[in-house]
XYZ file of C-alpha atoms in Angstrom:
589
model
C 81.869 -29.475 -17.115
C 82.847 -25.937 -15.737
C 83.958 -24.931 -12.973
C 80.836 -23.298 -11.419
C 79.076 -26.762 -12.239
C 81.329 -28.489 -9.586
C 80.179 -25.850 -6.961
C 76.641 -25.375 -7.994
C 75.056 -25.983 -4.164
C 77.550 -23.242 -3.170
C 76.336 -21.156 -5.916
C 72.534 -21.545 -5.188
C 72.911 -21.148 -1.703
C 74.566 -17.320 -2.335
C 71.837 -16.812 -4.909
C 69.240 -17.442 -2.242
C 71.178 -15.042 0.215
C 71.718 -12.689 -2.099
C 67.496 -12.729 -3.102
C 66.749 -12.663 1.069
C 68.870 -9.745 1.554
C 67.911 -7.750 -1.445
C 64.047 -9.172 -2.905
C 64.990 -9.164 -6.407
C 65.382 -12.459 -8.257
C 68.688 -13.768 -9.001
C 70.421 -16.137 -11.705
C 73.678 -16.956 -12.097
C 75.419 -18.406 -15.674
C 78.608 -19.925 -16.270
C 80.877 -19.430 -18.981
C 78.714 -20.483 -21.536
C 76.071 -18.440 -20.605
C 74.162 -21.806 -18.895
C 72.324 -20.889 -15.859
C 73.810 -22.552 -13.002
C 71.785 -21.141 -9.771
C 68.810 -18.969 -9.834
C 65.973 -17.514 -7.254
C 62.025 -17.265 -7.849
C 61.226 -16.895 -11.338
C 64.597 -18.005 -12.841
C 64.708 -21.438 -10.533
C 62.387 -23.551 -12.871
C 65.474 -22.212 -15.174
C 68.474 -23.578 -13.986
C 70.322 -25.360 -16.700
C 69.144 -23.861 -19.370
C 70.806 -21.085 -21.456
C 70.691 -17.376 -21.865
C 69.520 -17.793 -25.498
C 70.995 -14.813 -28.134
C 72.577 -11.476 -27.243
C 72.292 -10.039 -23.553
C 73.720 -8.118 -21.117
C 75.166 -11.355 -19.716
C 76.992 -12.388 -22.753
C 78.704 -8.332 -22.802
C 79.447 -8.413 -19.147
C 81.186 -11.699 -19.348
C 83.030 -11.018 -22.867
C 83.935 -7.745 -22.164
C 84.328 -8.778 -18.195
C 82.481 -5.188 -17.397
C 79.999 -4.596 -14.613
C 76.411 -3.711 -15.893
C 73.387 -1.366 -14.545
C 70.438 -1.047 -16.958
C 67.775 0.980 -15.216
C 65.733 1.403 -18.265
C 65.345 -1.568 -20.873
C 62.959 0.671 -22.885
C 65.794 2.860 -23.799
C 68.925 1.389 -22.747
C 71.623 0.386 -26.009
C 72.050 -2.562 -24.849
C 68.228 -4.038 -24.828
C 68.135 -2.532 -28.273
C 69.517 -5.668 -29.815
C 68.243 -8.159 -26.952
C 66.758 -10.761 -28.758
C 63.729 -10.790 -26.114
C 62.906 -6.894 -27.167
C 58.909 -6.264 -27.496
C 58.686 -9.463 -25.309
C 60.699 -8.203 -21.860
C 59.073 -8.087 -18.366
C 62.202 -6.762 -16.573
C 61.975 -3.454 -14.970
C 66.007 -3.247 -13.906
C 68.912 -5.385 -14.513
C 72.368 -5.706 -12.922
C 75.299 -8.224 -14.220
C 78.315 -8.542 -12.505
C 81.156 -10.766 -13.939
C 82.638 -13.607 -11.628
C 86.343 -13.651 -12.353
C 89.468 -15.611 -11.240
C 92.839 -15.079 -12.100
C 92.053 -13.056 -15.106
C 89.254 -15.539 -16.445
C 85.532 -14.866 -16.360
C 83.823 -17.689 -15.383
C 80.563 -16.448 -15.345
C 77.778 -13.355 -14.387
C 75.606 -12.670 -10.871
C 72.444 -10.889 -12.503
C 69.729 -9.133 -10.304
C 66.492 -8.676 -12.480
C 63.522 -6.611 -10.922
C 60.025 -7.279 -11.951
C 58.235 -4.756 -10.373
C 58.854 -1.121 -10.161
C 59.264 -1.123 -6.681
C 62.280 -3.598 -7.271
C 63.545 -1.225 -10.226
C 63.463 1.444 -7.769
C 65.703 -0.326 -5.350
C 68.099 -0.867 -8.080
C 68.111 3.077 -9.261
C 68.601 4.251 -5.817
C 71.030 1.696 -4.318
C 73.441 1.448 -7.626
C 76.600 1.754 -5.601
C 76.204 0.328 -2.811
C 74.498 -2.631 -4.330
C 77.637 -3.263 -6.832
C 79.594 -2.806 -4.474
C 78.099 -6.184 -2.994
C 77.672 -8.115 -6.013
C 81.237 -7.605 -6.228
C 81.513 -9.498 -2.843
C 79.533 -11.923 -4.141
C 81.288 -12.597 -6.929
C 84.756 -12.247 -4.945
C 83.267 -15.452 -2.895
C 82.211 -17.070 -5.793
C 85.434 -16.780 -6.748
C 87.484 -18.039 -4.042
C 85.189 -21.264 -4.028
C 86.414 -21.629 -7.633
C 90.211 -21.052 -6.670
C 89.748 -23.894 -3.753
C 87.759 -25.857 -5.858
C 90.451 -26.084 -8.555
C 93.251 -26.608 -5.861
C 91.132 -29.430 -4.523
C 90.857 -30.815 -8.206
C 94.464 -30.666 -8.279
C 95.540 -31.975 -5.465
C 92.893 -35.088 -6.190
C 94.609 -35.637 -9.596
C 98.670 -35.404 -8.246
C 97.273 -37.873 -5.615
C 95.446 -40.096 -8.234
C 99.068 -40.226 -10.232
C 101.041 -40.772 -7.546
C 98.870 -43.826 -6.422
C 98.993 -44.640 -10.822
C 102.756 -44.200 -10.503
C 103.472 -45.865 -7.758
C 101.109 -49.340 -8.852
C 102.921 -49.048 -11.970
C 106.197 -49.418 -10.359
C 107.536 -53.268 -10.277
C 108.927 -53.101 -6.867
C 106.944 -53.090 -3.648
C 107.137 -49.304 -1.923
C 105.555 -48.176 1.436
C 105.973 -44.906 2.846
C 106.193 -44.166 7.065
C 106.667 -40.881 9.358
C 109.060 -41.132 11.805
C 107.264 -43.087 14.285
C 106.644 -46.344 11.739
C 103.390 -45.369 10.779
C 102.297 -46.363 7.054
C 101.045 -43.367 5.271
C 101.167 -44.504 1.551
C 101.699 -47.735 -0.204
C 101.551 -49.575 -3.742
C 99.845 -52.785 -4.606
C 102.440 -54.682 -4.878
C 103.776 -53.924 -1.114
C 100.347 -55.873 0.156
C 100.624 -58.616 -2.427
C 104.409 -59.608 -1.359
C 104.005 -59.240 1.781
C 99.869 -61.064 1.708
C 98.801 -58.079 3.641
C 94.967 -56.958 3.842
C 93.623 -53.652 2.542
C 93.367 -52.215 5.976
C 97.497 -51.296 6.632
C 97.747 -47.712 6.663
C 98.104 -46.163 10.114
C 99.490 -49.328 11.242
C 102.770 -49.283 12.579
C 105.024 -50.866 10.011
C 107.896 -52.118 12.964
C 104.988 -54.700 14.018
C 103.987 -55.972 10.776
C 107.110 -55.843 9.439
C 109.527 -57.214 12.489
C 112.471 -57.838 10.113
C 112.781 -53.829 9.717
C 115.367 -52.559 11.968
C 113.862 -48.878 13.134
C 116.150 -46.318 11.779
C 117.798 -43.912 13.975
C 120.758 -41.012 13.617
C 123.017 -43.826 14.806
C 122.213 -46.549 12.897
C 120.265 -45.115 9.916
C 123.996 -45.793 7.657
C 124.009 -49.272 8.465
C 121.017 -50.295 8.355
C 119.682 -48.293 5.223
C 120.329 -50.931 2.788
C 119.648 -54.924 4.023
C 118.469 -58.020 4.115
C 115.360 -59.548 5.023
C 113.683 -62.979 5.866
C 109.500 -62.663 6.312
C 107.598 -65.649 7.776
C 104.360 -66.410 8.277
C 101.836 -68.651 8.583
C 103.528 -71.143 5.965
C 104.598 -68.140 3.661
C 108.232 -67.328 3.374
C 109.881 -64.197 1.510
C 113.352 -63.845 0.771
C 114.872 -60.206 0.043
C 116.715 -56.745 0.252
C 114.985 -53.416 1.344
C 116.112 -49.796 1.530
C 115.578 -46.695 3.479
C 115.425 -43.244 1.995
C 114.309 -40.324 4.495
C 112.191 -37.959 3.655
C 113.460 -34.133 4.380
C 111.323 -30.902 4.376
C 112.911 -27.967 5.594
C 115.763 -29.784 6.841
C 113.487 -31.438 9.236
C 112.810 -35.737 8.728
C 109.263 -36.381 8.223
C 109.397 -39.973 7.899
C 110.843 -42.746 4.965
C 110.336 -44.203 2.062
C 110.921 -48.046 2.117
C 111.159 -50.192 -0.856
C 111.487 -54.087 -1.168
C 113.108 -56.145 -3.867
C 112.487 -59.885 -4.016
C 115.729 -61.834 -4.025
C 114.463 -64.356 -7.078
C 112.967 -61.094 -9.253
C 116.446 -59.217 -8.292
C 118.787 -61.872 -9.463
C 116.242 -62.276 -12.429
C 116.468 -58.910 -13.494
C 120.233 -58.974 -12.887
C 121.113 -61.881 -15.109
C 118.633 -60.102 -18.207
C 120.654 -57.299 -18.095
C 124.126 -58.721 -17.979
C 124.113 -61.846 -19.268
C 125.806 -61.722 -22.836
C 124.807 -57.637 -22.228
C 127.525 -56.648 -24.342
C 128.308 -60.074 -26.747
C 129.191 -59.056 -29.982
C 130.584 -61.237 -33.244
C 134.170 -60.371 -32.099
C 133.262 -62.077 -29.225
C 132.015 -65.503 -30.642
C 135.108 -67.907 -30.674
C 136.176 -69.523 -33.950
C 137.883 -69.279 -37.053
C 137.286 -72.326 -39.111
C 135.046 -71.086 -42.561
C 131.916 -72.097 -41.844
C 132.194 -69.929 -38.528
C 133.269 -66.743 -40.245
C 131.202 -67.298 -43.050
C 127.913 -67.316 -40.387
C 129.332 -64.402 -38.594
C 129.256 -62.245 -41.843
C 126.232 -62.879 -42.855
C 125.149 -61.902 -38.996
C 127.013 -58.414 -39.401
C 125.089 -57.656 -42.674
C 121.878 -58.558 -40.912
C 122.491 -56.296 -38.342
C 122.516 -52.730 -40.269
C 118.834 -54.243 -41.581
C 115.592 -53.895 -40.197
C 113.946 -56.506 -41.438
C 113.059 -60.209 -39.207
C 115.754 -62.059 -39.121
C 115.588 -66.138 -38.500
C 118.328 -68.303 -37.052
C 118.051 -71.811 -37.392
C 120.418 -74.670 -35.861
C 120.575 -77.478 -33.755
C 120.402 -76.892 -30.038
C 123.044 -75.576 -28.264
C 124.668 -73.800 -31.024
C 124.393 -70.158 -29.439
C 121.386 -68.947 -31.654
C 120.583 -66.554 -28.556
C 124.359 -65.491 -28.638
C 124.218 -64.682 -32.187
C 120.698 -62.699 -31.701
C 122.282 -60.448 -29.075
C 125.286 -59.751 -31.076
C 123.358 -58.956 -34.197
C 121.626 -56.132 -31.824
C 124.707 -55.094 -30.028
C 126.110 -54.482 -33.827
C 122.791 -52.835 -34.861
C 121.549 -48.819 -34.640
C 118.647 -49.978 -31.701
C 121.815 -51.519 -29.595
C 121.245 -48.408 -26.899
C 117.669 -50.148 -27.004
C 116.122 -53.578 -24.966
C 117.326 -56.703 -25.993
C 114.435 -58.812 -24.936
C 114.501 -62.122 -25.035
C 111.347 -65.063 -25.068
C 111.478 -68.618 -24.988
C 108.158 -69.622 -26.689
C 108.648 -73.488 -25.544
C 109.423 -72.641 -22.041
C 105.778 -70.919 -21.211
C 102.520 -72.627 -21.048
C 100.457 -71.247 -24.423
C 97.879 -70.400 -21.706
C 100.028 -67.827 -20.472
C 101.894 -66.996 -23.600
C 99.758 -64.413 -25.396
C 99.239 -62.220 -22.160
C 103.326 -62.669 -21.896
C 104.267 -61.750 -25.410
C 101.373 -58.768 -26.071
C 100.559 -57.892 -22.441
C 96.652 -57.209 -21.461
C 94.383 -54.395 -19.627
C 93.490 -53.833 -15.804
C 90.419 -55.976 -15.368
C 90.842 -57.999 -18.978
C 90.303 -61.821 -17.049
C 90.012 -63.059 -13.438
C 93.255 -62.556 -11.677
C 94.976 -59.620 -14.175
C 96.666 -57.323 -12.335
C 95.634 -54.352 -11.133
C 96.746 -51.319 -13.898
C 97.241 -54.506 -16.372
C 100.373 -55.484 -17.692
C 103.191 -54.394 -20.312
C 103.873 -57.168 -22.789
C 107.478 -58.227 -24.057
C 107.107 -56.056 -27.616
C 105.839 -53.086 -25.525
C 109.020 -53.798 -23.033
C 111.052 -53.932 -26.441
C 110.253 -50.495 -28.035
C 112.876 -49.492 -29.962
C 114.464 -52.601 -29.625
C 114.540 -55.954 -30.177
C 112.549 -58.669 -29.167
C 114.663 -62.341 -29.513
C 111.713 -65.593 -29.790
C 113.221 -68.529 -29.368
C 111.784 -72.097 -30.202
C 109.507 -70.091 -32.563
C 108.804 -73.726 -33.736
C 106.794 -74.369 -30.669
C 104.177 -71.665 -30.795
C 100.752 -72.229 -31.485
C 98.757 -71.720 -34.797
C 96.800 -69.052 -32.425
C 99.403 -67.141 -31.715
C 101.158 -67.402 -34.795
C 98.154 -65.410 -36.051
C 98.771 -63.041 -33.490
C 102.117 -62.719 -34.426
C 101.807 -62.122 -37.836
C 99.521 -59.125 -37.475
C 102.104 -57.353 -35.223
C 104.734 -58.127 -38.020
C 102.422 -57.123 -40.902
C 100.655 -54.090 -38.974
C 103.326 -52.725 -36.755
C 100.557 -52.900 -34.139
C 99.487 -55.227 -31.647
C 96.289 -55.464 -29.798
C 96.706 -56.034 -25.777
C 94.252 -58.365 -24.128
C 90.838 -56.218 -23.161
C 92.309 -52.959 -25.091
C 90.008 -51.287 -27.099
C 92.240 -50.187 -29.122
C 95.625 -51.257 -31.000
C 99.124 -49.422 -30.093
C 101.813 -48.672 -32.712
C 104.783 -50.629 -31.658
C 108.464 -50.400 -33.100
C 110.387 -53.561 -32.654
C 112.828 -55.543 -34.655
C 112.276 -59.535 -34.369
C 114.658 -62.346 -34.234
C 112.944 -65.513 -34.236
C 114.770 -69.009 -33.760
C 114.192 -72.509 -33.812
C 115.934 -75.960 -33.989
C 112.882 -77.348 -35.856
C 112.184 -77.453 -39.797
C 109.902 -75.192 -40.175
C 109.417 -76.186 -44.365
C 108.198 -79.158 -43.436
C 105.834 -77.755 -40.470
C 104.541 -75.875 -43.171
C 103.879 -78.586 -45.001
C 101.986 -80.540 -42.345
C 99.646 -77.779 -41.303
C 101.150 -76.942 -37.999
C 103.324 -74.076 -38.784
C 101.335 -70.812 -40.577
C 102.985 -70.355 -44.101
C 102.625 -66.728 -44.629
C 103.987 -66.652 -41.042
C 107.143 -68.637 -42.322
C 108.044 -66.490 -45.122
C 107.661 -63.083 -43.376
C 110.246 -64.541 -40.268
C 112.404 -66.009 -42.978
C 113.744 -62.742 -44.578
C 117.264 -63.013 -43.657
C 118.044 -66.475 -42.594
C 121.128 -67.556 -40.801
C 121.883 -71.367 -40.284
C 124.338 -71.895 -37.260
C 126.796 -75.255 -38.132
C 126.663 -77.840 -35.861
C 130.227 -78.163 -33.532
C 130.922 -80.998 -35.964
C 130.740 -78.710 -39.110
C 133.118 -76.677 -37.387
C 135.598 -79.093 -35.729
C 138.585 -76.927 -36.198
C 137.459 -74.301 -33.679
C 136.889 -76.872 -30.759
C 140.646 -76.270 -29.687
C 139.881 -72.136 -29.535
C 137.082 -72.835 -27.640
C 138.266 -75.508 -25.181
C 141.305 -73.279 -24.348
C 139.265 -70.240 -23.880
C 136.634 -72.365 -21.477
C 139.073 -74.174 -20.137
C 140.523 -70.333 -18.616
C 137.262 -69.358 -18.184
C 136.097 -72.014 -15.478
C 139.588 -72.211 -13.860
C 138.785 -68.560 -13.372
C 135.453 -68.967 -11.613
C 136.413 -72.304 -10.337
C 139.780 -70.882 -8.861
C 141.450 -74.277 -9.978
C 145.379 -73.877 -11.342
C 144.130 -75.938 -14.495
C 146.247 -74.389 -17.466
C 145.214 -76.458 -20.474
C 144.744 -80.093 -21.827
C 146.357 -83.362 -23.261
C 146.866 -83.623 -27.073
C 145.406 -86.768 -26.577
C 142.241 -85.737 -24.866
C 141.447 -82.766 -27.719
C 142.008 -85.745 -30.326
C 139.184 -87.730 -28.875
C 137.165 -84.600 -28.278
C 137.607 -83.642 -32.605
C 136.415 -87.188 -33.049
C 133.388 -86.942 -30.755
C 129.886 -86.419 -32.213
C 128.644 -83.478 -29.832
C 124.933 -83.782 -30.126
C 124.282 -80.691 -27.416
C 127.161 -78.769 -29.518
C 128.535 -76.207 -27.583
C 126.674 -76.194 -24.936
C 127.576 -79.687 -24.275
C 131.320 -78.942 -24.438
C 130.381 -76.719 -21.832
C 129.179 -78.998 -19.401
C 132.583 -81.041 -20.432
C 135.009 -78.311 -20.050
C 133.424 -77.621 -16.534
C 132.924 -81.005 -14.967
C 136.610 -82.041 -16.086
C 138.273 -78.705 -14.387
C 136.300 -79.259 -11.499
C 137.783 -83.051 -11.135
C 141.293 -82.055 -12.360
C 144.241 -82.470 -9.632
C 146.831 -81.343 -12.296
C 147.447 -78.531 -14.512
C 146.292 -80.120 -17.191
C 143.302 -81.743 -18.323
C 144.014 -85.536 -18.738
C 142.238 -88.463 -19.868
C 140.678 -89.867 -16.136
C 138.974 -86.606 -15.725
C 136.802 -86.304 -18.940
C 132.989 -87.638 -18.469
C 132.608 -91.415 -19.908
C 130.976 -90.977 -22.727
C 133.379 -88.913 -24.402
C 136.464 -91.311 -23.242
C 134.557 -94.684 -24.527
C 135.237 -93.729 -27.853
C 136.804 -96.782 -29.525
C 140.640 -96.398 -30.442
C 139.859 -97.741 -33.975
C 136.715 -94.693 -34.321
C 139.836 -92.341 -34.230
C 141.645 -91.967 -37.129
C 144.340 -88.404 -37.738
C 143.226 -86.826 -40.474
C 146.876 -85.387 -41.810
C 144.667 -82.479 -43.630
C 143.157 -81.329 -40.786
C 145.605 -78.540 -40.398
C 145.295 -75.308 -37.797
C 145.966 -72.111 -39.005
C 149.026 -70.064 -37.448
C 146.251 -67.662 -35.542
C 144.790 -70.748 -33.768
C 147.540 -71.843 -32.546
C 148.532 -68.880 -31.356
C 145.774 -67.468 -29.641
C 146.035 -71.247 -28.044
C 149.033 -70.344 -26.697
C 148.296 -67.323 -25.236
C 145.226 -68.285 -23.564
C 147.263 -70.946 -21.819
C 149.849 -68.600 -20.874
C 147.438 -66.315 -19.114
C 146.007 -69.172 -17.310
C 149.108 -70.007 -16.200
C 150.339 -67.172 -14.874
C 146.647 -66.142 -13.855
C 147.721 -65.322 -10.114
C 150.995 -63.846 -9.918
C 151.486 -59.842 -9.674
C 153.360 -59.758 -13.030
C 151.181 -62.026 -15.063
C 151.344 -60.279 -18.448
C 155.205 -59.723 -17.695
C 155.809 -63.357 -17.088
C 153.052 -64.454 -20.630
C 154.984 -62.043 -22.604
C 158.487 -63.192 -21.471
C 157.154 -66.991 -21.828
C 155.725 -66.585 -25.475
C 158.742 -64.701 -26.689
C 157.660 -61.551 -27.059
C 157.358 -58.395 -25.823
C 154.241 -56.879 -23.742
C 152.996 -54.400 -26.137
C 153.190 -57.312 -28.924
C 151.190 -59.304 -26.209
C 148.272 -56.145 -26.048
C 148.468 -56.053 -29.573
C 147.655 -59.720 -29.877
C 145.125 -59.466 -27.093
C 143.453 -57.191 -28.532
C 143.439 -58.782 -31.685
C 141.993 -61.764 -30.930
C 139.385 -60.265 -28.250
C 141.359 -61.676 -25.261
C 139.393 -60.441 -22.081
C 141.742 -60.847 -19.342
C 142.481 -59.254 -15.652
């Protein structure tokens, strides 16, 4: 549509003004020679276009103002397409232009001599206030277009700020709410009727800011209550400065729960990498090779093993190692969200898809992993639905939102994982085989904490520092006796179970070391007879000597010289202890 079109009642009313002032008919085209205002015979007209050459198509080409007092004779009418068929006496075309662009002709057309001669003996004067005519015309346009404008920054700034997943209100300097998002009503269960309400009274947790207090009180906490519905949070308080004067704030909200949410996604295991995973029996460094060749590939990669062995941990190092590890890392837990909610989860969906979607719709995990990768864990547990789904974003590189119209390209490498045998859910139906094979193109099988029994001393001595750390305990390290019944122990959660071990038995330690009377029940009830020293089961010189180290530093965890006094109680000297340290990937103080 142009831009005459969105003034047109402006237009006809000058066209009418222009006809009562002067009593000659008037039309007036746009750009493409449509017209979009016209008086007497040219009103039945309007909308309909100036067919063929004309002196309105040359005055708005060539942007030149017009006078043809004779059609009969004039160049012009020579080529008119109308010529032989013409019942104009006079014609005058002036071009409407703005900023350098024509956006269309004012034409005066006389259809009776006594109109031509008003034309022939006014032609000064009367161009003279077309050209006023056309100025106003033209100023309409200009504040039409700035109108236009400002509509559309105000329509993105309302897009913007609905977009953004944190709850934002804006206030002058008196509390009253100018602008909000859709997300500020829905935390706080607000109505629609807020703004030019004084936020201090809806919001009575908001301490009002001053010159005095604005630096302590710019960043804190909050507590909202009402009517059975409690919020927990933190909110902040920018100003707003024009012309070094404050107009009012900006205030935005985070939710305590989404906060430490979003915190633990981005720095839990952030920057885990294969140096980082503890062990060096064969089957350990055997697994983390084939993980380091999987990372310089694009293609799926699926890690299979029984719970607890760190298949997460081994999907975030094989990105950290990999060329998208400046990318997301985003991580899914198929078995942890109803299938109901699932799809709309894992592809996202469109403003207005189902009852209850958000308003501007939703990003789904691969969009939120562009780039990147996207970890699924318990792959096992999706259902044959989605599976479908899934395969179509790994076979098209393209997924299809819920409600879209349309499918998006998407760039995403996927880790999938699972503790379940997926051959033989093939088998029965309830896995999709072509699914299978196109997850299954590098597989890596974690071992069990029992196929790797020579690394549970690394990793006991590096929890055991770990949680007297966090735990602030002076626990230093653990019986021989107590590590022989944990080699001998079956571990059915694997490492995450020796977890929970490690941590309950620091916690109920009273000495430095970790003794029989402190370790849960059902790892001391193992019969003296089930325990029988395996003379083969030998340690390699680096295990025992990162042992040692790691107990040193716990040791000497809290004293102003630690490294002095682990160095000088090892034997060695403190650059051969940051040589070792870093060796061995030693993260201490």
């Amino acid at each position: 549509m142009s831009n005459l079109q969105y003034i047109k009642e402006d237009i006809q009313n000058i066209a009418e003004a222009i006809e009562a002032v002067l009593g000659v008919d008037v039309t007036i085209v746009n750009q493409d020679l449509v017209r979009v205002a016209g008086t007497g015979t040219y009103l039945d007209k309007i909308g309909k276009k100036v067919d063929g050459y004309s002196a309105f198509n040359k005055s708005l080409t060539e942007r030149i103002e017009i006078i043809i007092d004779d059609p009969s004779c004039d160049e012009i009418c020579k080529e008119c397409y109308n010529k032989g068929n013409c019942k104009e006496f006079a014609e005058v075309c002036c071009p409407i232009i703005s900023d350098n662009e024509a956006y269309g002709v004012i034409g005066l057309i006389a259809f009776t001599d006594e109109q031509a001669n008003l034309i022939k003996d006014n032609k000064d004067s009367l161009m003279n206030f077309l050209r006023k005519m056309a100025d106003l015309i033209s100023s309409k346009i200009k504040a039409q277009i700035k109108s236009y404008e400002v509509e559309l920054e105000k329509k993105k700034l309302e897009t913007l700020l609905d977009s953004i997943d944190k709850a934002i209100v804006s206030i002058d300097v008196n509390g009253k709410i100018d602008k909000y998002n859709s997300k500020f009503r829905e935390i706080f269960n607000l109505d629609n009727n807020i703004k030019s309400k004084n936020i201090f009274k809806i919001l009575k947790f908001i301490n009002t800011p001053t010159v005095d207090n604005f630096k302590n009180n710019k960043s804190c906490s909050f507590h909202y209550k009402i009517d059975g519905y409690e919020l927990k949070g933190i909110y902040n308080i920018s100003k707003i400065i024009l012309n070094n004067e404050l107009k009012g704030y900006v205030i935005d909200f985070i939710d305590k729960k989404d906060a430490i949410k979003n915190y633990n996604k981005i720095n839990k295991d952030y920057k885990i990498t294969l140096d980082n995973i503890i062990g060096n029996s064969e089957v350990i460094n055997n697994t983390k090779k084939e993980a380091l060749m999987a990372s310089k590939s694009t293609s799926t990669v699926l890690i299979t093993g029984e719970s607890g062995t760190g298949k997460e941990l081994f999907a975030r190092a094989i990105h950290n190692h990999s060329p998208r590890c400046d990318y997301p890392f985003v991580a899914v837990n198929c078995a942890a969200i109803p299938d109901n909610l699932l799809e709309s989860e894992l592809f996202g969906y469109e403003e207005g898809a189902f009852t209850g979607a958000k308003k501007g719709g939703k990003l789904g995990k691969f969009e939120l992993a562009h780039k990147g990768t996207i970890f699924l864990d318990e792959i096992g547990d999706m259902s044959l639905h989605l599976q479908a789904k899934l395969l179509r974003v790994l076979q098209e590189k393209e997924l299809n939102k819920i409600g879209a119209n349309s499918n998006k390209l998407i760039d995403v490498r996927v880790i999938a994982a699972t503790n379940k045998d997926l051959e033989s859910m093939v088998k029965k139906g309830t896995f999709r085989e072509d699914l299978y094979y196109r997850l299954n193109v590098i597989p890596i099988k974690l071992p069990s904490l029992k196929e790797r029994i020579g690394d549970i001393p690394l990793l006991i001595d590096f929890m055991i520092l770990e949680y007297a750390r966090k735990l602030n305990k002076d626990v230093i390290g653990i019986d021989s006796d107590v590590i022989e019944l944990m080699e001998h122990y079956e571990w059915p959660g694997n490492i995450r179970e020796l977890q929970n071990v490690i941590e309950y038995s620091v916690n109920m330690s009273s000495t430095p070391k970790i003794t029989r009377n402190v370790i849960p029940n059902r790892v001391n009830n193992i019969e003296s007879e089930e325990i029988v020293v395996n003379d083969d089961n030998i340690r390699t010189l680096e295990e025992l000597e990162k042992r040692e180290i790691l107990k040193a530093l716990n040791k000497y965890k809290n004293y102003k010289k630690d490294k002095e006094l682990v160095a000088k109680s090892l034997g060695i000297s403190r650059a051969t202890l940051y040589r070792k340290l870093e060796k061995y990937n030693i993260i201490s103080k």
